[in-house]
CSV table of C-alpha atoms in Angstrom, one decimal:
chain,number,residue,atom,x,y,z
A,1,UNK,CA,0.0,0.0,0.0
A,2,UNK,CA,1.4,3.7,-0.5
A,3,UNK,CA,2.7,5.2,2.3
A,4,UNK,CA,2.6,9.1,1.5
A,5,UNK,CA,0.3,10.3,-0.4
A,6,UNK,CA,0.2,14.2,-2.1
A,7,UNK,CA,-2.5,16.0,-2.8
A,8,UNK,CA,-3.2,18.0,-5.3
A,9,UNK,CA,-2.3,15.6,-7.8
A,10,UNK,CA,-1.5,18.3,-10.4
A,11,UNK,CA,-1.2,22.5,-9.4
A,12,UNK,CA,-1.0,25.3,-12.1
A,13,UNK,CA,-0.2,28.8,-11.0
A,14,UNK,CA,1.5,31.6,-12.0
A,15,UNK,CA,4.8,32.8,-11.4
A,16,UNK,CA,5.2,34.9,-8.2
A,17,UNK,CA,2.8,33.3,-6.6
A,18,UNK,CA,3.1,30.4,-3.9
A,19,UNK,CA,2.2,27.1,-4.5
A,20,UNK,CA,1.1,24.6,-1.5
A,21,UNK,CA,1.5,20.5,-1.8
A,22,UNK,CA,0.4,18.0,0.6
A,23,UNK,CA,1.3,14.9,1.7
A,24,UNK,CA,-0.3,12.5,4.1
A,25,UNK,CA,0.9,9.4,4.9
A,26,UNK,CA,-0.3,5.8,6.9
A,27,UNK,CA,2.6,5.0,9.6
A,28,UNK,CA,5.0,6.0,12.4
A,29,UNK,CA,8.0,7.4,10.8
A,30,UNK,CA,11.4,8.4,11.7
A,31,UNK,CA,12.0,11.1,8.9
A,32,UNK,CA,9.8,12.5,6.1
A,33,UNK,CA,11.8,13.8,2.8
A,34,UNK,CA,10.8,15.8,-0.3
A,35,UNK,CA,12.6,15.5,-3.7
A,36,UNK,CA,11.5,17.6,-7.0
A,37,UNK,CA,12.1,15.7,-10.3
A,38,UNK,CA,11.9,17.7,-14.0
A,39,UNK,CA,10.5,15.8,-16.5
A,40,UNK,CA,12.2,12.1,-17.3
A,41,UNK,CA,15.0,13.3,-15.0
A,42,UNK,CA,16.5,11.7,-12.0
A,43,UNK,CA,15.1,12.8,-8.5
A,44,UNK,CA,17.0,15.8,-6.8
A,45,UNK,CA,16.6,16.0,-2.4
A,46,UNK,CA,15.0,19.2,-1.3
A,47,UNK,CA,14.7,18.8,2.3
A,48,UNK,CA,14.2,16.3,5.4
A,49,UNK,CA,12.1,16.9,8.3
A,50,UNK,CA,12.4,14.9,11.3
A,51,UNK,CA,9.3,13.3,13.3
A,52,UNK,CA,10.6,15.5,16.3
A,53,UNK,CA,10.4,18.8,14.2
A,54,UNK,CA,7.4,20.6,13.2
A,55,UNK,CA,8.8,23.3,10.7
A,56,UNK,CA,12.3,23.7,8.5
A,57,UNK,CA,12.8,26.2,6.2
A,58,UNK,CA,15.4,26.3,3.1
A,59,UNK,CA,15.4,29.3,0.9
A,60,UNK,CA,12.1,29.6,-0.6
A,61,UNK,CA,11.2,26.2,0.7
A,62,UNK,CA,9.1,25.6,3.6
A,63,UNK,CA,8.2,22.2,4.9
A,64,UNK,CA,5.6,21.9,7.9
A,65,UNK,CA,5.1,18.4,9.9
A,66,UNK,CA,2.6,17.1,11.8
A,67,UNK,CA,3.0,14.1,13.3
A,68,UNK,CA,-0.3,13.6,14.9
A,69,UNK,CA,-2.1,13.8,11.8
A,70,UNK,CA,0.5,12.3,9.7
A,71,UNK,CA,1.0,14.9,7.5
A,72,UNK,CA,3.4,17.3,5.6
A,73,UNK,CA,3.1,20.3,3.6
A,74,UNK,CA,5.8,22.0,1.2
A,75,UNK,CA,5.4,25.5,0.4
A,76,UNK,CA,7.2,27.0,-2.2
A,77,UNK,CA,7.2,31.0,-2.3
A,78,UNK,CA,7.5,33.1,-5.0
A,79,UNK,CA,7.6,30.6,-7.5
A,80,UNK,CA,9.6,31.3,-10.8
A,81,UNK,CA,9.1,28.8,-14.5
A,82,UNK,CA,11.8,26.9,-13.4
A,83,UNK,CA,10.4,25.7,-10.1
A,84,UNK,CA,8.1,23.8,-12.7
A,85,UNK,CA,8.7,19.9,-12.0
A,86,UNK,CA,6.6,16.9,-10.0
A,87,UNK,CA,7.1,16.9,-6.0
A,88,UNK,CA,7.4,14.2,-4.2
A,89,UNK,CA,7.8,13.1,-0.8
A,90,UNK,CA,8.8,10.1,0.9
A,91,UNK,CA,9.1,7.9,3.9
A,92,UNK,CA,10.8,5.3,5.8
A,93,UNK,CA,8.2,3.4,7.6
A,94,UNK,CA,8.5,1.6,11.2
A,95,UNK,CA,9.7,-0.3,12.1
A,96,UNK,CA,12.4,-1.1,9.5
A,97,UNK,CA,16.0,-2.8,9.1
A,98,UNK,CA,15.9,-2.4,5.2
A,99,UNK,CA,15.3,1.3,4.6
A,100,UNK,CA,12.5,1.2,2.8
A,101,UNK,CA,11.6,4.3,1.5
A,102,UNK,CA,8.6,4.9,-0.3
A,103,UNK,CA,7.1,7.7,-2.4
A,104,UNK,CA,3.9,8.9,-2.8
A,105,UNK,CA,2.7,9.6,-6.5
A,106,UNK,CA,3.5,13.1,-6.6
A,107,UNK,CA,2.3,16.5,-7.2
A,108,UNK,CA,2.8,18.2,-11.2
A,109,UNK,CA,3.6,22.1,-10.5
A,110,UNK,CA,3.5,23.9,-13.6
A,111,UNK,CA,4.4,27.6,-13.1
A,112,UNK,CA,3.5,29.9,-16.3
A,113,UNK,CA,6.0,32.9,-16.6
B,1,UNK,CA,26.4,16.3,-11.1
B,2,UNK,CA,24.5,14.3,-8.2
B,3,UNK,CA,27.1,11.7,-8.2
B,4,UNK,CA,25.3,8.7,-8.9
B,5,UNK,CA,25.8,7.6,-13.0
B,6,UNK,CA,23.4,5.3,-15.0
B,7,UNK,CA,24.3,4.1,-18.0
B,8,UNK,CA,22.8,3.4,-20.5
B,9,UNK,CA,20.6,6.2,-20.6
B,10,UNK,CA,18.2,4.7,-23.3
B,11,UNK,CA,17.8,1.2,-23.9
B,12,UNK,CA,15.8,-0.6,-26.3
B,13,UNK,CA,15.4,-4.6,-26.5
B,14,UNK,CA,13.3,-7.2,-27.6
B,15,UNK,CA,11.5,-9.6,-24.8
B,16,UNK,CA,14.3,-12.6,-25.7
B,17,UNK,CA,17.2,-10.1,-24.9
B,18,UNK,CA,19.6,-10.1,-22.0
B,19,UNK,CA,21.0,-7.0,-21.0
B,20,UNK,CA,21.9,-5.0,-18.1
B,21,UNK,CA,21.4,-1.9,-16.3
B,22,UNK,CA,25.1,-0.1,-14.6
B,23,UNK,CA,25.0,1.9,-11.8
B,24,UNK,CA,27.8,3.5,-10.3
B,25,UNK,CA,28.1,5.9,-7.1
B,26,UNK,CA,31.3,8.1,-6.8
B,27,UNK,CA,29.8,9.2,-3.1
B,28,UNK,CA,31.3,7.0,-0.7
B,29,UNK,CA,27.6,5.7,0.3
B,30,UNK,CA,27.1,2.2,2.2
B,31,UNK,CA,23.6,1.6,0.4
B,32,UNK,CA,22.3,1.6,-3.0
B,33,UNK,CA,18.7,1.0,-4.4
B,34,UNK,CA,16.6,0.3,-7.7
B,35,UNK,CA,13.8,2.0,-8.2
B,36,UNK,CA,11.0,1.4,-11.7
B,37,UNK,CA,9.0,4.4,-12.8
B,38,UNK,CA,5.8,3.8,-15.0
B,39,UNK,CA,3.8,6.3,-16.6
B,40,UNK,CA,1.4,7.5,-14.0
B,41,UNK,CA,2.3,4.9,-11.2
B,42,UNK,CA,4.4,6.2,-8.2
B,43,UNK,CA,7.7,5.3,-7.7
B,44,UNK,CA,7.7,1.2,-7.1
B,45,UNK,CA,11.0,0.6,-5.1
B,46,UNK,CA,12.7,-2.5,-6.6
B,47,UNK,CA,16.0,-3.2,-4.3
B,48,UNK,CA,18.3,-2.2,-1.4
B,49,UNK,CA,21.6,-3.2,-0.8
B,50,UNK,CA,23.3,-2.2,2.6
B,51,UNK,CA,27.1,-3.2,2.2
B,52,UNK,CA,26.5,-5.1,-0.4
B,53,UNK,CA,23.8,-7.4,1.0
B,54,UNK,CA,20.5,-7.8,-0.4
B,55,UNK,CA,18.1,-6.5,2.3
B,56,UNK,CA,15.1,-5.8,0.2
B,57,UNK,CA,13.8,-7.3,-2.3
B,58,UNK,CA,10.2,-5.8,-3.1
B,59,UNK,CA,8.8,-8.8,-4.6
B,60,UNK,CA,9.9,-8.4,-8.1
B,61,UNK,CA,10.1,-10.7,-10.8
B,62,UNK,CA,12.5,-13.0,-11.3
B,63,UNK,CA,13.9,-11.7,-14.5
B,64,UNK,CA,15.1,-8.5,-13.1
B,65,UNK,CA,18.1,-10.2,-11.3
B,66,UNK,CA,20.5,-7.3,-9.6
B,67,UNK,CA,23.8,-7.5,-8.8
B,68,UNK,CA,26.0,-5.4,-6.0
B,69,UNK,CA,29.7,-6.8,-6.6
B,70,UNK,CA,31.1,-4.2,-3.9
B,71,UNK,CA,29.4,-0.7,-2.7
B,72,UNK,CA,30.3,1.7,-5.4
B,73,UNK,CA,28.3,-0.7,-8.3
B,74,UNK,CA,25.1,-2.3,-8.6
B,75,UNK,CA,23.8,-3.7,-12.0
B,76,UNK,CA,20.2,-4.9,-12.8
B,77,UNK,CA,20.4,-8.0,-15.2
B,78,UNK,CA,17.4,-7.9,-17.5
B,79,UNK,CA,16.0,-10.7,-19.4
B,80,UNK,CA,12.7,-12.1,-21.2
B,81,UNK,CA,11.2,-9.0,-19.8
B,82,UNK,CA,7.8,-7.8,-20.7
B,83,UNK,CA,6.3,-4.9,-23.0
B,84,UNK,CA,4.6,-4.1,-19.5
B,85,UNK,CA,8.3,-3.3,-18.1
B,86,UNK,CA,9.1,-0.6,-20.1
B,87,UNK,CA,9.9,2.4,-17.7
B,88,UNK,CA,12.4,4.7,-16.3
B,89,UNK,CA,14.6,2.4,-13.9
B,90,UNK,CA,16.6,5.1,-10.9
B,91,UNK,CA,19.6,3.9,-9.2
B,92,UNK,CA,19.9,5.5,-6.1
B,93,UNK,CA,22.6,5.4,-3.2
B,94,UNK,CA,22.0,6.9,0.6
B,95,UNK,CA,24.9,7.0,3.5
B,96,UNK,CA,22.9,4.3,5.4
B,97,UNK,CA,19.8,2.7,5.4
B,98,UNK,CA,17.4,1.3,7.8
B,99,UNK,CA,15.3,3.6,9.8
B,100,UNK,CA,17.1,6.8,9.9
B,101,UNK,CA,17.5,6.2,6.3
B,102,UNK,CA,18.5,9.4,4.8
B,103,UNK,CA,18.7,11.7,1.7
B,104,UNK,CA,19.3,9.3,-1.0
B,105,UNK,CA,21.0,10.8,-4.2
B,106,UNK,CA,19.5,9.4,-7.7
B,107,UNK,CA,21.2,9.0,-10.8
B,108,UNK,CA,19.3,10.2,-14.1
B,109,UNK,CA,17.9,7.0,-14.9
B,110,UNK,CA,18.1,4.0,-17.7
B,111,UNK,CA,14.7,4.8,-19.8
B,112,UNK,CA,13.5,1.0,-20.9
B,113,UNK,CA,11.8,0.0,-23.6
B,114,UNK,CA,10.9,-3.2,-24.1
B,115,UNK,CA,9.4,-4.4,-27.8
């Protein structure tokens, strides 16, 4: 079964504004990550929040958990064309010996210049 | 330049083929993974390797047959694969595994197709 889960599926907006995902996922976890890949490109790391933080911020990149209601937002202000890609994020579930890390199915960002 | 390199980048075979997927990681990193992208499916993880031992193996067919000779390499044997198993295959490689499993860096994939 998937463990995290985004929502919205896909998320058009223009460029300036901010753009909100969402992720929600079933388990306890130890970490939750979120990674950005550009069309039939490998997966780039954005950020990692661990279960004992509630907020981390990296230049225009904001990333909010809560673990009681197992979920995660990334927030991505003043978005520019190239910020255009799929989001993901993606957890370890526990517990777990193998590192099993499992993505949800993404959110599509398109940003129109 | 994530450090992780895939080759080939595009491959194209028939179903009675044998060929194989390279992935090498120039990071120093202790585990290494194979991940299959579909159209419109999520990211299915395939394998994990931690020091060169198989500790996942996400119940995946027995014609993808991977191979971790030491913890810089791992290859992905293909053969009499399916039209249905054409997709982007990601290598990926993390500084450990297990819980506190980390970033993981991802090469820029092998794009499969299978005729």
């Amino acid at each position: 079964s998937q463990q995290g889960e985004e929502d919205p599926q896909a998320l058009s907006i223009q460029e300036g504004e901010n753009a909100t995902m969402n992720c929600s996922y079933k388990t306890s976890i130890n970490n939750l990550q979120w990674y950005r890949q550009n069309s039939g490109r490998g997966l780039v790391h954005l950020i990692l929040i661990r279960s004992n933080e509630r907020e981390k911020h990296s230049g225009r990149l904001r990333v909010t958990l809560d673990t009681s209601k197992k979920s995660s937002s990334l927030l991505i202000t003043a978005s520019r064309a190239a910020d255009t890609a799929s989001y993901f994020c993606a957890t370890v579930s526990l517990p777990s010996n193998t590192g099993k890390l499992i993505f949800g199915q993404g959110t599509t960002l398109q940003v129109k210049p | 330049e994530t450090g992780v390199t895939q080759t080939p980048r595009h491959l194209v075979m028939g179903m009675t083929n044998k060929k194989s997927l390279k992935c090498e990681q120039h990071l120093g990193h202790n585990a290494m993974y194979w991940y299959k992208q579909s159209a419109k499916k999520p990211l299915e993880l395939m394998f994990v390797y931690n020091f060169k031992e198989q500790t996942e193996n996400n119940s995946v067919p027995s014609r993808f047959s991977p191979e971790c000779p030491n913890s810089s390499h791992l290859f992905l044997h293909l053969h009499t694969l399916q039209p249905e198993d054409s997709a982007l295959y990601l290598c990926a490689s993390s500084q450990r595994t297990g819980e506190g499993t980390g970033e993981l860096f991802f090469g820029e994939g092998s794009r499969l197709t299978v005729l």
